[in-house]
Amino acid sequence: MSATLQNLVNQPYKHGFVTSIESDVAPKGLNEDTIRMISAKKKEPEWLLEFRLKSYEAWLKMEEPAWPNVHYPKIDFQAISYYAAPKQKPKLKSMDEVDPELLRTFEKLGVPLHERMALAGVAVDVIFDSVSVATTYKDKLAEVGIIFCSMSEAVLDHPELVKKYLGTVIPSSDNFYAALNSAVFTDGSFCYIPKGVKCPMDLSTYFRINTEESGQFERTMIIAEEGSSVSYLEGCTAPAFSSNQLHAAVVELVALDNADIKYSTVQNWYAGDENGVGGIYNFVTKRGLAKGVNSRISWTQVETGSAITWKYPSCVLLGDNSVGEFYSVAVTNHYQQADTGTKMIHIGKNTRSTIVSKGISAGHSNNSYRGLVKIAPSATGARNYSQCDSMLVGHQSGAHTFPYIQVANNNSQVEHEASTSKIGEDQLFYFAQRGINAEAAVSMIINGFCKDVFQQLPMEFAVEATALLSFKLEGSVG
Amino acid sequence: MIYKDSKILLEVRGLCANVSGTEILKGLDLTVKSGEIHAIMGPNGSGKSTFSKILAGHSAYEVTGGTVMFEGQNLLDLAPEERARAGVFLAFQYPIEIPGVGNSQFLRLTYNTVQTHCGKEELDPLEFDDYVREKMKLLEMSPDFLERSVNEGFSGGEKKRNEILQMAMLDPRLAILDETDSGLDIDALRIVANGVNQLANKDNAIVLVTHYQRLLNYIVPDYVHVMEAGRIIKTGGKELALELESRGYDWVGVENKAAARATA
Ligand SMILES: Nc1ncnc2c1ncn2[C@@H]1O[C@H](COP(=O)(O)OP(=O)(O)OP(=O)(O)O)[C@@H](O)[C@H]1O
Ligand SMILES: [Mg+2]
């Protein structure tokens, strides 16, 4: 790698600042009392506390998964604080009551909280460490019957809905991190789209970890009733600490008959420094249940941050003719490790799924695609198309593909394509010979490579993702 | 064409260069004035492509001695993209494929980057489309090539035409065409040569690297140089190419050594 290119690789992370704000941080450690404390702080009903305690019991019996292609020192779950919240008035009536320091933080991150400054057409829920601090456009959405609020509020204001769906897509015993999350989750977003309603604006949640020793365990739920549709966006950043923070979220989606949920993520958690020190461990379980006939669940993710990513947004295609989609760009640089992909479980008849995965590995990083396409005996006429492309940048990075395909009937169709390519010095020289510098060249090549995924993103997100990728990879070529 | 009192565009003196520790260029001299067309011929491996890429600034080659002046400035001081913007164009012997990057998008970025550098107006996508289609007509290229990825899956000849298309768009001061003729069929050779001839004028210069006389039937050079083992060992007029075609290269080397002995 040439020297100029080397310099360009080492672009600093621009969201790495810490907000000095008074926080209410729970003492480190995890036991039943911690869970009771969280539940009490949130004034939760008894059934939820039980759900947590049961999950905790299950978690105690479980082992950390060892199968992902990622390596890290053992996590000490007693060294983490399971609750951190900015100290402020318990309930805010308007955005003007939000701590100005917090508002400044989000302004700095480019997340507009003031409704009058908000991007036209996007409602935002903001999660700072363990709690939701603000949700915009709530009233406007309520007019059409949409509930968009923090999970804590939903538990208090719409307990019947939460109770009905919580843990139904991802049971608390699903896996180690889902169980942990079910025991200690603090906040997240809750969306409910009533029958026949097309959500008039994109809903979005912005996550920010601010406290060094706290973990973030948010829980998000989207329920789309019959014939409804919604597009949901998720963004995340964290300060640059030299220690690692654990982020173990759970996201459950339910789409009923003819409903359509589109979930887009731009994940930009702190990735650690160029030597691999610090960064977020992002161990997330996301799953959508396409429960109704003709329902559709579509995941689009752009994963650029985190020291380690372990994440498989999946679709369970239960309803006949339901559709599952997964579009993913995962970028790793320096010493980042990502093991990401999807699961498409076909159960209903004529269910269809599409997987488009683009992995880009630079520096010393390792990027794995892991995907399961499972077609049950009942899923007659099911179809899947998978395309997994890897791009290597430089000589020391790794790309791996682990596709698992299980077909249990004989009239379904599964197609898998894979490719590996490399940005070479000669490609960059070709651009340079035509007057185009390395940054512009890399950004053009990467955008070309990710085109099929980016065009799935809502407009503002696509622009952000493009900029983020160029920024992350500038010149990491050689 | 040789014009009286035309300015020196490129002046190479005693150029020496290494690649991975091996010396490839061993004291190369070449002077190119505006308006001129030069042909460089020479056996495989003599360093013709190396020389072309060094002029364009490829980082794999280390210049160990000599000077290269381009329009009065030290070319070796400039980054490859700055050289391109200053008007040095290289049509590659092996144009590289760039999967996923649309040809029209690439051509427009190239064009606008160079335009901006020259203080000229950029073209928006619609204006550029008209502009590039016009240039494609000159080379009898189908507009379909705009929709495809840069050079991806292009045949050998199509890649070469795409190179000359870029030359036509960018209108460089100095164009180095490295074996643009190889891989072109008879008709394509004529069309491409025609295109190049239309671009030649008294303010620019063209250096053709070729193995065959047939290109020089269409693009008539003012000078023909013979390169061997990293140096230009003989320079003549267009007749020299004909002589090389019938006699090969060996005699040039022999003659050159004899001359060297005589002056020693
Ligand atoms: N990157 C490289 N590594 C090692 N050797 C190289 C490299 N590039 C060029 N060479 C060597 O330098 C010499 C000159 O190569 P060059 O491509 O300049 O020749 P050429 O005159 O263009 O030949 P041809 O007529 O076959 O195109 C050759 O011996 C070649 O093997
Ligand atoms: Mg050559």
XYZ file of N, CA and C in Angstrom, chain A residues 202-290:
267
model
N -41.494 8.610 7.052
C -40.557 7.601 7.542
C -40.431 7.744 9.055
N -40.398 6.640 9.752
C -40.165 6.671 11.197
C -38.700 6.353 11.417
N -38.093 7.017 12.384
C -36.690 6.711 12.565
C -36.269 6.761 14.022
N -35.331 5.926 14.382
C -34.793 5.938 15.737
C -33.303 6.166 15.634
N -32.830 6.995 16.524
C -31.417 7.298 16.525
C -30.825 6.874 17.863
N -29.879 5.962 17.834
C -29.298 5.446 19.068
C -27.929 6.052 19.317
N -27.688 6.416 20.574
C -26.392 6.972 20.937
C -25.970 6.353 22.267
N -24.789 5.736 22.289
C -24.233 5.268 23.564
C -23.315 6.373 24.052
N -23.423 6.799 25.293
C -22.563 7.873 25.765
C -21.705 7.465 26.957
N -22.163 6.504 27.724
C -21.475 6.164 28.964
C -20.498 5.023 28.713
N -19.285 5.178 29.250
C -18.226 4.236 28.911
C -18.503 2.809 29.367
N -18.996 2.676 30.602
C -19.089 1.322 31.116
C -20.480 0.724 31.069
N -21.339 1.385 30.327
C -22.689 0.833 30.263
C -22.853 0.026 28.988
N -23.755 -0.917 29.048
C -24.098 -1.643 27.835
C -25.357 -1.027 27.285
N -25.632 -1.257 26.030
C -26.908 -0.782 25.510
C -27.717 -1.975 25.041
N -28.910 -2.090 25.596
C -29.763 -3.239 25.304
C -31.134 -2.720 24.906
N -31.246 -2.294 23.657
C -32.567 -1.756 23.353
C -33.424 -2.805 22.659
N -34.688 -2.510 22.697
C -35.691 -3.450 22.230
C -36.633 -2.676 21.333
N -36.755 -3.090 20.118
C -37.618 -2.370 19.190
C -38.657 -3.325 18.637
N -39.823 -2.784 18.392
C -40.928 -3.604 17.944
C -41.737 -2.828 16.933
N -42.026 -3.471 15.820
C -42.901 -2.823 14.842
C -44.017 -3.803 14.493
N -45.238 -3.339 14.651
C -46.386 -4.168 14.320
C -47.138 -3.488 13.186
N -47.264 -4.183 12.083
C -48.016 -3.622 10.966
C -49.273 -4.462 10.771
N -50.410 -3.832 11.073
C -51.690 -4.534 10.941
C -52.037 -4.725 9.466
N -53.058 -5.507 9.240
C -53.549 -5.804 7.895
C -53.515 -4.600 6.957
N -52.912 -4.793 5.819
C -52.973 -3.778 4.776
C -52.235 -2.485 5.085
N -51.408 -2.468 6.132
C -50.699 -1.229 6.452
C -49.276 -1.295 5.903
N -48.601 -0.142 5.917
C -47.198 -0.168 5.499
C -46.409 0.905 6.230
N -45.132 0.631 6.414
C -44.271 1.574 7.116
C -42.820 1.411 6.669
N -42.126 2.540 6.638
C -40.693 2.508 6.373
C -39.985 3.069 7.604
N -39.091 2.291 8.145
C -38.471 2.616 9.420
C -36.959 2.698 9.250
N -36.347 3.722 9.841
C -34.898 3.911 9.695
C -34.229 3.912 11.055
N -33.060 3.352 11.112
C -32.343 3.276 12.383
C -30.904 3.739 12.177
N -30.446 4.639 13.042
C -29.059 5.098 12.930
C -28.386 5.025 14.286
N -27.090 4.825 14.323
C -26.437 4.745 15.632
C -24.985 5.204 15.607
N -24.571 5.873 16.691
C -23.169 6.264 16.871
C -22.810 6.153 18.351
N -21.523 6.193 18.633
C -21.055 6.128 20.023
C -19.731 6.853 20.123
N -19.386 7.360 21.339
C -18.091 8.013 21.501
C -16.952 7.004 21.350
N -15.756 7.552 21.116
C -14.581 6.693 20.996
C -13.985 6.445 22.376
N -14.183 5.278 22.925
C -13.564 4.883 24.189
C -12.531 3.804 23.887
N -11.542 3.682 24.789
C -10.548 2.646 24.525
C -11.042 1.288 25.020
N -12.123 1.287 25.789
C -12.686 -0.002 26.195
C -13.782 -0.386 25.194
N -14.254 -1.596 25.271
C -15.309 -2.041 24.381
C -16.661 -1.924 25.078
N -17.687 -1.492 24.354
C -19.032 -1.474 24.918
C -19.877 -2.532 24.224
N -20.736 -3.121 25.034
C -21.597 -4.160 24.496
C -22.940 -3.572 24.074
N -23.339 -3.903 22.885
C -24.652 -3.495 22.398
C -25.371 -4.752 21.961
N -26.410 -5.121 22.674
C -27.131 -6.351 22.335
C -28.609 -6.021 22.211
N -29.006 -5.672 21.014
C -30.386 -5.246 20.795
C -31.233 -6.402 20.289
N -32.537 -6.229 20.440
C -33.472 -7.169 19.833
C -34.508 -6.352 19.077
N -34.756 -6.737 17.842
C -35.783 -6.070 17.045
C -36.758 -7.118 16.537
N -38.034 -6.902 16.834
C -39.064 -7.833 16.367
C -40.041 -7.100 15.449
N -40.306 -7.693 14.299
C -41.269 -7.108 13.371
C -42.382 -8.116 13.125
N -43.600 -7.616 13.049
C -44.715 -8.495 12.703
C -45.519 -7.835 11.593
N -45.685 -8.533 10.480
C -46.491 -8.014 9.375
C -47.680 -8.942 9.176
N -48.865 -8.369 9.295
C -50.075 -9.178 9.097
C -50.481 -9.151 7.615
N -51.651 -9.701 7.311
C -52.059 -9.821 5.901
C -51.802 -8.549 5.100
N -51.161 -8.706 3.967
C -50.926 -7.610 3.025
C -50.167 -6.417 3.623
N -49.523 -6.606 4.742
C -48.783 -5.492 5.339
C -47.334 -5.503 4.840
N -46.706 -4.355 4.960
C -45.397 -4.170 4.359
C -44.502 -3.396 5.333
N -43.413 -4.006 5.763
C -42.486 -3.305 6.651
C -41.124 -3.240 5.984
N -40.622 -2.019 5.911
C -39.291 -1.838 5.347
C -38.415 -1.265 6.451
N -37.365 -1.972 6.804
C -36.529 -1.585 7.935
C -35.120 -1.300 7.419
N -34.669 -0.063 7.582
C -33.333 0.294 7.078
C -32.431 0.739 8.216
N -31.218 0.288 8.193
C -30.263 0.629 9.239
C -28.993 1.199 8.627
N -28.523 2.290 9.201
C -27.150 2.688 8.904
C -26.418 2.617 10.233
N -25.610 1.622 10.386
C -24.949 1.364 11.663
C -23.545 1.938 11.636
N -23.308 2.918 12.473
C -22.003 3.575 12.509
C -21.522 3.685 13.951
N -21.635 2.626 14.714
C -21.072 2.593 16.055
C -19.564 2.771 15.954
N -18.956 3.234 17.019
C -17.500 3.394 17.012
C -16.854 2.021 16.758
N -15.868 2.017 15.860
C -15.314 0.742 15.390
C -13.991 0.376 16.056
N -13.527 1.208 16.992
C -12.191 0.987 17.543
C -11.192 1.798 16.736
N -9.972 1.906 17.244
C -8.991 2.709 16.519
C -8.261 1.848 15.491
N -7.219 2.438 14.861
C -6.573 1.708 13.764
C -5.809 0.478 14.247
N -5.585 0.384 15.588
C -4.930 -0.815 16.113
C -5.929 -1.802 16.693
N -7.188 -1.505 16.535
C -8.210 -2.424 17.023
C -8.522 -2.248 18.499
N -8.124 -1.092 19.085
C -8.432 -0.865 20.506
C -9.783 -0.149 20.618
N -10.629 -0.648 21.484
C -11.936 -0.038 21.706
C -12.949 -0.445 20.649
N -14.114 0.182 20.743
C -15.162 -0.120 19.760
C -16.306 -0.901 20.374
N -17.404 -0.893 19.660
C -18.623 -1.527 20.144
C -18.667 -2.993 19.718
N -19.116 -3.852 20.635
C -19.470 -5.216 20.260
C -20.960 -5.189 19.941
N -21.268 -5.412 18.710
C -22.646 -5.272 18.262
C -23.247 -6.659 18.033
N -23.923 -7.172 19.042
C -24.456 -8.533 18.969
C -25.980 -8.443 18.984
N -26.546 -8.438 17.816
C -27.928 -8.030 17.668
C -28.784 -9.128 17.051
N -29.989 -9.279 17.562
C -30.924 -10.239 16.976
C -32.100 -9.479 16.379
N -32.279 -9.628 15.095
C -33.375 -8.939 14.408
C -34.137 -9.961 13.599
N -35.428 -9.958 13.772
C -36.196 -10.944 13.014
C -37.577 -10.389 12.702
N -38.044 -10.691 11.520
C -39.376 -10.247 11.128
C -40.242 -11.455 10.847
N -41.478 -11.366 11.286
C -42.417 -12.441 11.014
C -43.413 -11.953 9.972
N -43.322 -12.528 8.789
C -44.300 -12.215 7.744
C -45.457 -13.174 7.979
